[in-house]
């Protein structure tokens, strides 16, 4: 007689065999069979304090490793907590699989515990979302979810696992187990002839630009984008910020964008971040080339730009980037225009180099960034996480680490502590520094406990302006100082929160204290919070025409 195996064991072993061994999870009645099944595998569970944090961790894992992040949560409210965080991963094109428990199939329609139309609920924030239908197919469902997350424009996939299927025993048979190829994403390469069309378009333009979307920003390997830029002789601009053209990392890029006569969108959506490519942000005569994994995106540009869409092709960004680099290598010279673009992107106001705080007991964000720069300079394998409203823009404008995770085009704040923990889990030797606002710190501060339990140190640098400053600044700009209300916070001792949960804490009220505080925090080897009292000022908006 064939050996019997539980559905839960099929799921756990399938993940193990595929090398998807780090699981971000929060327990629940319906997934305890998965916890049990994990014991007989090489899976490592990181058990968090809120389901959204587990998804944010898997999101950062996906961006940093290029491998699917995996999440296990319970059904009902465990699922809904997790689903909310898919929005960030979706916009950031981050590959992950959310495996959520679900009411038993046999009890559906009878008022089962945690009965909820989960697949429908996750659908708008996932690339694909479905409920498993049989225990024997669970391994294949898991493989399909991982493959979908990594194919085309990457993103999160949700799969609900009815708990009766997880508990069900079926005969162990070869047909249960997906072949390794079932996990391999479908790749659509850019054929040489298509690459040539793009290269001819670039060669005949006077002021071309290549814009790349979030997925190419997270490879963790900026050198690929640099190689593309070098081979093309055309500036390659990464766009993954919800601030779009006001992304402080891009300096005065907006000034050159409006002069471009050809824009190549390489896996980059035509959307709000480009102000839809409309005038005056883009010249009304500017032409477009679109290389995108989704036919819908090509159609969108065709609809919006009509005859100005010079050429389009459906292909995945990574192979397309490689094909263009190969096709152009040694054939193209750098445009003089490319140096103009680079100068605009590199522009920062001269005053920034020496800016200091004018308020006693407070640090200017630029002083904070200078101290961070020094700490990062000696740590080339560091990972920088940036989050929060106004504060997050300063490190994005001034620091250029090789590896970076930001909240991304969804514009959602709050993920940075989970991001930092997953960053460390993905590379146990990497110093991880996460810069965030005080409002942001509050979203997932309980995850310090998770980091302590799993020995995953990182440094949360809190720019504490005792405010939801981004919103406060909107009130000041739009409604006036007299009508600014409700966005204040307290100058709380977040450093003591970290200490209370077993981490290390530092309070900083003067720039001179920063270097030593940062070094102590890193050297502590614990999850640490450096709580920096900063001036409550607006984020930078960089324009050369308006000197600051
Ligand atoms: C999930 C989510 N909720 C609310 C917002 C709106 N929001 C954007 S920035 C911000 C204030 C952030 O405050 P803090 O983290 O202290 O950073 P600061 O702007 O003060 O530097 C808020 C509430 C958002 N972007 N995402
Ligand atoms: Mg703040």
XYZ file of C-alpha atoms and ligand atoms in Angstrom:
575
model
C 0.000 0.000 0.000
C 1.278 3.471 -0.867
C 2.458 5.662 1.981
C 0.006 8.388 2.898
C 0.988 12.032 3.086
C -0.788 15.137 4.434
C -1.588 18.131 2.249
C 0.477 20.248 4.642
C 3.501 18.011 4.034
C 3.060 18.382 0.287
C 3.187 22.182 0.638
C 6.182 22.196 2.986
C 8.191 19.662 1.002
C 7.438 21.348 -2.302
C 8.793 24.655 -0.968
C 11.816 22.895 0.513
C 12.614 21.088 -2.728
C 12.377 24.358 -4.649
C 14.831 26.044 -2.275
C 12.147 28.432 -1.006
C 13.145 27.784 2.571
C 12.667 31.053 4.456
C 9.048 31.448 5.501
C 7.691 34.671 6.997
C 4.693 33.675 9.039
C 2.233 34.326 11.823
C 0.600 31.254 13.327
C -3.090 30.399 13.328
C -5.297 27.375 13.955
C -5.543 26.529 10.315
C -1.830 26.566 9.547
C -0.536 24.627 12.522
C -0.394 21.600 10.228
C 2.099 23.583 8.115
C 4.177 24.407 11.205
C 4.150 20.710 12.015
C 5.094 19.728 8.474
C 7.996 22.197 8.500
C 9.754 20.102 11.173
C 10.537 17.411 8.632
C 12.026 19.842 6.112
C 14.807 22.401 5.869
C 12.344 25.274 6.133
C 13.221 28.181 8.422
C 10.221 29.946 9.949
C 10.409 33.606 10.966
C 7.387 34.098 13.172
C 6.386 37.765 13.238
C 4.053 39.997 15.281
C 1.671 41.183 12.538
C 0.754 39.530 9.241
C 1.415 42.691 7.208
C 4.992 42.609 8.471
C 5.381 39.065 7.133
C 4.312 40.234 3.678
C 6.643 43.257 3.820
C 9.474 40.904 4.769
C 8.732 38.605 1.857
C 8.560 41.702 -0.353
C 12.059 42.854 0.626
C 13.300 39.274 0.328
C 11.953 39.101 -3.226
C 13.521 42.400 -4.222
C 16.929 41.617 -2.732
C 17.307 37.971 -3.723
C 15.271 37.797 -6.927
C 13.731 34.674 -5.375
C 10.073 34.473 -4.379
C 9.419 35.557 -0.822
C 7.065 33.116 0.946
C 4.416 33.969 3.549
C 2.188 31.706 5.630
C -0.735 33.224 7.498
C -4.001 32.113 8.942
C -7.362 32.661 7.287
C -9.899 35.413 7.919
C -8.338 38.373 9.720
C -4.852 36.857 9.427
C -5.365 36.886 5.700
C -6.885 40.389 5.569
C -4.006 41.826 7.617
C -1.592 40.251 5.155
C -3.525 41.198 2.027
C -3.295 44.901 2.885
C 0.472 44.743 2.500
C 0.306 43.203 -0.986
C -0.415 46.660 -2.379
C 3.177 47.778 -1.725
C 4.670 44.638 -3.281
C 2.392 44.870 -6.320
C 3.458 48.414 -7.166
C 7.102 47.582 -6.489
C 6.971 44.545 -8.823
C 8.195 42.339 -6.047
C 7.848 38.538 -6.370
C 6.226 36.810 -3.411
C 3.682 34.128 -2.666
C 1.131 34.622 0.090
C -0.134 31.240 1.281
C -3.164 31.851 3.470
C -5.226 29.279 5.302
C -8.889 29.210 4.347
C -12.105 27.746 5.685
C -12.501 24.066 4.823
C -14.007 23.343 1.416
C -16.410 20.896 3.006
C -17.859 23.602 5.255
C -18.204 26.408 2.727
C -21.636 28.005 2.613
C -22.462 26.653 6.067
C -21.019 29.518 8.086
C -17.575 27.982 8.503
C -15.004 29.523 10.850
C -13.210 32.328 8.975
C -15.244 31.761 5.841
C -14.342 34.644 3.547
C -13.993 35.155 -0.202
C -10.228 35.581 0.151
C -9.284 34.986 -3.475
C -11.657 37.719 -4.617
C -10.428 40.075 -1.954
C -6.752 39.703 -2.873
C -7.334 39.794 -6.627
C -6.859 43.552 -7.156
C -3.568 43.601 -5.238
C -2.119 40.356 -6.582
C -0.936 39.196 -9.993
C -2.994 36.059 -9.509
C -5.225 34.880 -6.696
C -6.996 31.569 -6.268
C -8.079 28.879 -3.803
C -6.603 25.403 -3.990
C -9.150 22.759 -4.938
C -7.577 19.409 -4.053
C -4.921 18.043 -1.727
C -3.222 16.102 -4.514
C -2.708 19.289 -6.538
C -1.268 21.424 -3.710
C 2.353 21.040 -4.822
C 1.444 22.060 -8.354
C -0.530 25.055 -7.058
C 2.488 26.216 -5.059
C 4.792 25.843 -8.069
C 2.363 27.718 -10.284
C 2.087 30.535 -7.748
C 5.873 30.917 -7.582
C 6.194 30.758 -11.363
C 3.503 33.408 -11.845
C 5.106 35.709 -9.267
C 8.373 35.641 -11.215
C 7.039 35.705 -14.784
C 6.672 38.878 -16.837
C 6.158 41.938 -14.633
C 6.939 40.405 -11.252
C 4.594 40.723 -8.326
C 2.751 39.064 -5.461
C 0.532 36.016 -5.899
C -2.035 34.815 -3.398
C -3.034 31.189 -2.910
C -5.609 30.217 -0.295
C -5.187 26.762 1.250
C -8.408 25.276 2.662
C -7.463 23.718 5.983
C -9.255 20.451 5.252
C -6.944 19.992 2.247
C -3.913 20.657 4.466
C -5.102 17.956 6.878
C -6.204 15.486 4.199
C -4.049 12.417 3.583
C -3.457 11.202 0.067
C -1.341 8.410 -1.400
C 2.211 9.559 -1.966
C 2.843 9.268 -5.704
C 5.212 10.915 -8.197
C 2.269 12.824 -9.630
C 2.053 14.894 -6.414
C 5.402 16.545 -6.954
C 5.954 19.369 -9.438
C 9.016 19.092 -11.660
C 11.711 21.737 -11.039
C 10.759 23.224 -14.412
C 7.284 24.031 -13.039
C 8.874 26.808 -10.961
C 10.826 28.332 -13.817
C 9.293 31.628 -14.949
C 8.188 31.999 -18.525
C 10.758 34.334 -20.057
C 10.024 36.395 -23.119
C 13.344 37.481 -24.506
C 14.011 40.394 -26.822
C 14.993 38.927 -30.187
C 18.072 40.370 -31.902
C 15.994 41.933 -34.695
C 13.758 43.706 -32.181
C 16.783 44.885 -30.201
C 18.206 46.255 -33.446
C 15.019 48.270 -34.079
C 15.366 49.839 -30.649
C 19.052 50.548 -31.169
C 18.372 52.212 -34.542
C 15.699 54.336 -32.875
C 18.154 55.402 -30.194
C 20.906 56.097 -32.741
C 18.707 58.387 -34.814
C 17.358 60.366 -31.861
C 19.104 63.541 -30.736
C 18.120 63.491 -27.100
C 17.109 59.930 -26.133
C 16.489 58.564 -22.668
C 15.909 55.051 -21.335
C 13.626 54.832 -18.302
C 13.463 51.591 -16.324
C 10.792 50.485 -13.877
C 10.913 49.112 -10.315
C 11.910 45.561 -11.211
C 15.197 46.642 -12.762
C 15.853 48.852 -9.749
C 15.922 45.936 -7.359
C 18.202 43.451 -8.938
C 20.609 44.480 -6.201
C 23.064 44.884 -8.994
C 23.288 48.427 -10.281
C 26.178 47.319 -12.462
C 23.748 45.828 -14.991
C 22.073 49.189 -15.491
C 25.473 50.858 -15.671
C 26.573 48.355 -18.331
C 23.429 49.102 -20.330
C 24.034 52.846 -20.127
C 27.663 52.406 -21.159
C 26.790 50.181 -24.109
C 23.981 52.439 -25.343
C 25.715 55.747 -24.706
C 22.277 56.830 -23.481
C 21.315 57.696 -19.924
C 19.409 54.880 -18.187
C 17.221 56.306 -15.441
C 15.799 54.110 -12.658
C 12.280 55.104 -11.577
C 10.812 53.427 -8.488
C 9.689 56.362 -6.376
C 6.087 57.451 -5.868
C 7.425 60.996 -6.088
C 8.131 60.337 -9.747
C 9.971 63.289 -11.252
C 10.333 64.766 -7.781
C 12.298 61.691 -6.677
C 15.194 63.364 -4.904
C 17.525 60.595 -6.164
C 17.004 61.962 -9.692
C 18.225 65.471 -8.856
C 17.175 67.944 -11.574
C 16.189 65.184 -14.012
C 12.800 66.812 -14.709
C 14.640 69.653 -16.481
C 16.213 67.349 -19.067
C 13.230 65.040 -19.413
C 11.249 67.788 -21.071
C 13.957 68.161 -23.743
C 13.996 64.478 -24.709
C 12.947 63.597 -28.269
C 12.776 59.829 -27.646
C 11.871 57.986 -24.463
C 12.400 54.233 -24.255
C 10.180 52.757 -21.563
C 11.963 49.544 -20.560
C 9.583 47.763 -18.185
C 8.554 51.227 -17.018
C 4.846 51.965 -16.863
C 3.544 55.144 -18.432
C 1.760 56.407 -15.337
C 1.470 59.126 -12.718
C 5.190 58.958 -11.916
C 5.831 60.397 -15.393
C 2.757 62.616 -15.168
C 1.447 60.330 -17.924
C 4.097 61.637 -20.317
C 1.980 64.703 -20.990
C 3.232 68.213 -21.775
C 4.882 70.191 -20.318
C 6.691 67.410 -18.445
C 7.419 65.682 -21.762
C 7.773 67.512 -25.079
C 4.542 67.166 -27.109
C 6.604 65.922 -30.076
C 8.640 63.383 -28.095
C 8.384 59.817 -29.425
C 8.199 56.640 -27.382
C 9.523 53.104 -27.673
C 7.940 50.589 -25.314
C 9.510 47.304 -24.226
C 7.176 45.816 -21.673
C 6.156 42.368 -20.424
C 2.460 43.313 -20.616
C 0.584 43.864 -23.861
C -1.819 46.095 -21.867
C 1.008 48.537 -21.173
C 1.913 48.699 -24.849
C -1.754 49.318 -25.628
C -1.925 52.075 -23.043
C 0.951 53.969 -24.648
C -0.516 53.390 -28.139
C -3.837 54.780 -26.944
C -2.327 57.782 -25.201
C 0.468 58.692 -27.595
C -0.905 57.528 -30.956
C 1.617 57.924 -33.772
C 4.274 59.065 -31.351
C 4.667 55.421 -30.316
C 7.535 54.697 -32.696
C 7.985 51.024 -31.839
C 6.790 48.544 -29.253
C 7.513 44.976 -28.314
C 6.362 42.639 -25.557
C 9.439 41.314 -23.714
C 10.656 40.885 -20.146
C 12.817 43.682 -18.758
C 15.811 41.617 -17.619
C 16.435 39.690 -20.874
C 15.613 42.856 -22.834
C 18.205 44.788 -20.870
C 20.738 42.055 -21.575
C 19.893 41.882 -25.297
C 20.211 45.647 -25.686
C 23.526 45.672 -23.839
C 24.856 42.866 -26.041
C 23.520 44.396 -29.248
C 24.951 47.848 -28.581
C 28.291 46.955 -27.057
C 31.147 48.691 -28.862
C 28.855 50.151 -31.513
C 27.617 53.356 -29.958
C 29.314 56.494 -28.695
C 28.055 58.429 -25.728
C 25.906 61.378 -26.738
C 27.029 64.764 -25.456
C 23.402 64.931 -24.363
C 23.993 61.954 -22.059
C 26.513 63.998 -20.086
C 23.913 66.750 -19.801
C 21.433 64.256 -18.415
C 23.966 62.854 -15.975
C 24.866 66.365 -14.779
C 21.183 67.134 -14.144
C 20.660 63.871 -12.230
C 23.810 64.450 -10.169
C 22.884 68.031 -9.329
C 22.418 68.897 -5.670
C 22.394 72.423 -4.249
C 25.913 73.485 -3.228
C 24.619 74.612 0.151
C 23.822 70.999 1.045
C 27.477 70.176 1.690
C 27.663 72.484 4.674
C 24.055 72.809 5.836
C 23.697 72.591 9.610
C 20.796 72.853 11.996
C 19.619 76.240 13.126
C 17.604 74.863 16.028
C 19.236 73.884 19.330
C 18.664 70.268 20.284
C 17.787 69.367 16.675
C 19.694 67.854 13.769
C 19.237 68.903 10.125
C 18.389 65.882 7.881
C 21.506 66.658 5.824
C 23.706 66.376 8.904
C 22.108 63.003 9.529
C 22.825 61.965 5.940
C 26.465 63.023 6.168
C 26.916 60.783 9.206
C 25.147 57.926 7.410
C 27.359 58.458 4.363
C 30.437 58.014 6.537
C 29.004 54.853 8.117
C 28.115 53.388 4.705
C 31.439 54.342 3.095
C 33.312 51.740 5.109
C 30.626 49.090 4.591
C 30.272 48.349 0.877
C 27.960 45.383 1.482
C 25.478 47.458 3.501
C 21.800 47.527 2.614
C 19.993 50.852 2.976
C 16.247 50.969 3.571
C 14.428 54.297 3.175
C 10.867 54.918 4.298
C 8.647 57.573 5.746
C 7.382 60.805 4.350
C 9.704 63.791 4.161
C 12.671 62.250 6.001
C 13.014 59.344 3.569
C 13.756 61.708 0.691
C 16.982 63.042 2.187
C 18.920 59.741 2.240
C 17.507 58.907 -1.179
C 18.913 62.204 -2.458
C 22.331 61.909 -0.895
C 23.286 58.259 -0.399
C 24.153 55.786 -3.151
C 24.607 52.341 -1.632
C 24.899 49.342 -3.923
C 21.765 47.833 -2.384
C 18.699 49.798 -1.442
C 15.052 49.059 -0.651
C 12.511 51.875 -0.655
C 8.777 51.796 -0.111
C 8.205 52.103 -3.869
C 5.544 53.445 -6.231
C 2.612 52.459 -3.986
C 3.654 55.370 -1.802
C 2.864 53.390 1.312
C 4.822 54.107 4.462
C 5.508 51.760 7.356
C 7.304 48.752 5.882
C 10.881 49.667 6.748
C 11.359 47.692 9.969
C 10.099 44.467 8.310
C 12.154 45.339 5.195
C 15.282 45.719 7.340
C 14.741 42.417 9.152
C 14.267 40.547 5.878
C 17.292 42.281 4.385
C 19.410 40.924 7.203
C 17.814 37.472 6.885
C 18.691 37.505 3.173
C 22.323 38.378 3.846
C 23.476 37.544 7.383
C 26.698 39.508 6.953
C 25.202 42.733 5.599
C 24.967 45.758 7.869
C 21.405 47.025 7.429
C 20.482 50.658 8.033
C 16.863 51.746 7.767
C 16.031 55.452 7.759
C 12.435 56.253 8.615
C 10.146 58.849 10.126
C 8.765 58.724 13.646
C 5.269 58.143 12.273
C 6.600 55.270 10.196
C 8.397 53.685 13.153
C 5.070 53.115 14.873
C 3.619 50.863 12.183
C 5.715 47.788 12.928
C 7.778 48.570 16.018
C 6.769 45.270 17.629
C 8.926 43.565 15.003
C 11.959 44.560 17.080
C 10.890 41.576 19.145
C 10.993 39.356 16.054
C 14.457 40.646 15.170
C 15.721 39.991 18.704
C 14.302 36.458 18.777
C 15.874 35.519 15.443
C 19.154 37.380 15.955
C 18.667 39.660 12.969
C 20.328 42.975 13.818
C 19.694 46.193 11.916
C 19.783 49.889 12.748
C 16.542 51.860 12.557
C 17.499 55.516 12.247
C 14.419 57.518 13.172
C 14.229 61.089 11.928
C 12.052 62.242 14.806
C 10.290 65.519 14.012
C 7.328 64.707 16.263
C 5.003 64.862 13.281
C 3.447 63.196 10.306
C 5.447 65.854 8.563
C 4.655 65.030 4.930
C 0.977 65.665 5.661
C 1.756 68.617 7.918
C 3.701 70.181 5.023
C 0.695 69.708 2.742
C -1.428 71.559 5.275
C 1.090 74.402 5.421
C 1.289 74.658 1.621
C -2.358 74.163 0.739
C -4.310 75.511 3.690
C -1.945 77.818 5.587
C -0.246 77.725 8.980
C -3.427 78.609 10.865
C -5.223 75.566 9.488
C -2.413 73.061 10.066
C -3.696 70.648 12.692
C -3.896 67.035 13.731
C -0.553 65.903 12.292
C 1.544 66.352 15.420
C 3.103 63.423 17.234
C 5.112 63.388 20.458
C 8.925 63.442 20.484
C 8.743 59.906 21.807
C 11.626 57.774 23.031
C 11.570 55.137 20.316
C 15.126 54.256 21.391
C 13.648 53.052 24.695
C 11.066 50.969 22.808
C 13.935 49.142 21.119
C 15.660 48.661 24.475
C 12.506 47.395 26.139
C 12.163 44.730 23.472
C 15.742 43.566 23.949
C 17.452 45.791 21.408
C 19.872 48.689 21.604
C 18.787 52.339 21.812
C 20.476 55.709 21.233
C 18.988 59.176 21.598
C 20.645 61.891 19.501
C 19.957 65.615 19.901
C 23.088 67.056 18.242
C 24.826 66.212 14.972
C 28.149 65.819 16.761
C 26.752 62.794 18.620
C 25.719 60.967 15.465
C 28.891 59.195 14.274
C 29.561 57.551 17.638
C 25.885 56.706 18.176
C 25.666 55.010 14.770
C 28.868 53.071 15.352
C 27.693 51.933 18.806
C 24.367 50.858 17.318
C 26.026 48.797 14.594
C 28.621 47.354 16.974
C 25.918 46.313 19.484
C 25.050 43.429 17.170
C 21.437 43.904 18.264
C 18.405 45.345 16.545
C 18.960 49.022 17.323
C 17.104 52.309 17.193
C 18.982 55.590 16.806
C 16.327 58.153 17.650
C 17.438 61.444 16.094
C 15.592 64.644 16.949
C 15.428 66.471 13.621
C 14.107 69.749 12.307
C 10.579 69.570 10.946
C 11.284 70.768 7.405
C 9.944 69.909 3.938
C 11.611 67.262 1.779
C 13.897 68.582 -0.950
C 12.481 69.394 -4.349
C 15.521 69.795 -6.535
C 15.477 72.269 -9.443
C 18.561 74.022 -10.793
C 16.452 76.961 -11.911
C 15.394 77.685 -8.344
C 18.592 77.836 -6.303
C 18.131 76.743 -2.679
C 0.183 53.257 4.595
C 0.179 54.731 4.473
N -0.579 55.484 5.303
C -0.562 56.827 5.193
C 0.198 57.452 4.259
C 0.209 58.952 4.128
N 1.491 59.495 4.590
C 2.523 59.705 3.752
S 3.845 60.353 4.488
C 3.051 60.395 5.971
C 3.734 60.958 7.198
C 4.878 60.129 7.619
O 5.363 60.574 8.849
P 6.819 60.169 9.296
O 7.037 58.742 9.107
O 7.045 60.711 10.664
O 7.735 60.913 8.239
P 7.873 62.504 8.057
O 6.998 62.894 6.922
O 7.448 63.133 9.341
O 9.311 62.720 7.761
C 1.758 59.877 5.870
C 0.799 59.775 6.994
C 0.947 56.618 3.394
N 1.721 57.119 2.435
N 0.935 55.287 3.535
Mg 7.848 62.560 11.261
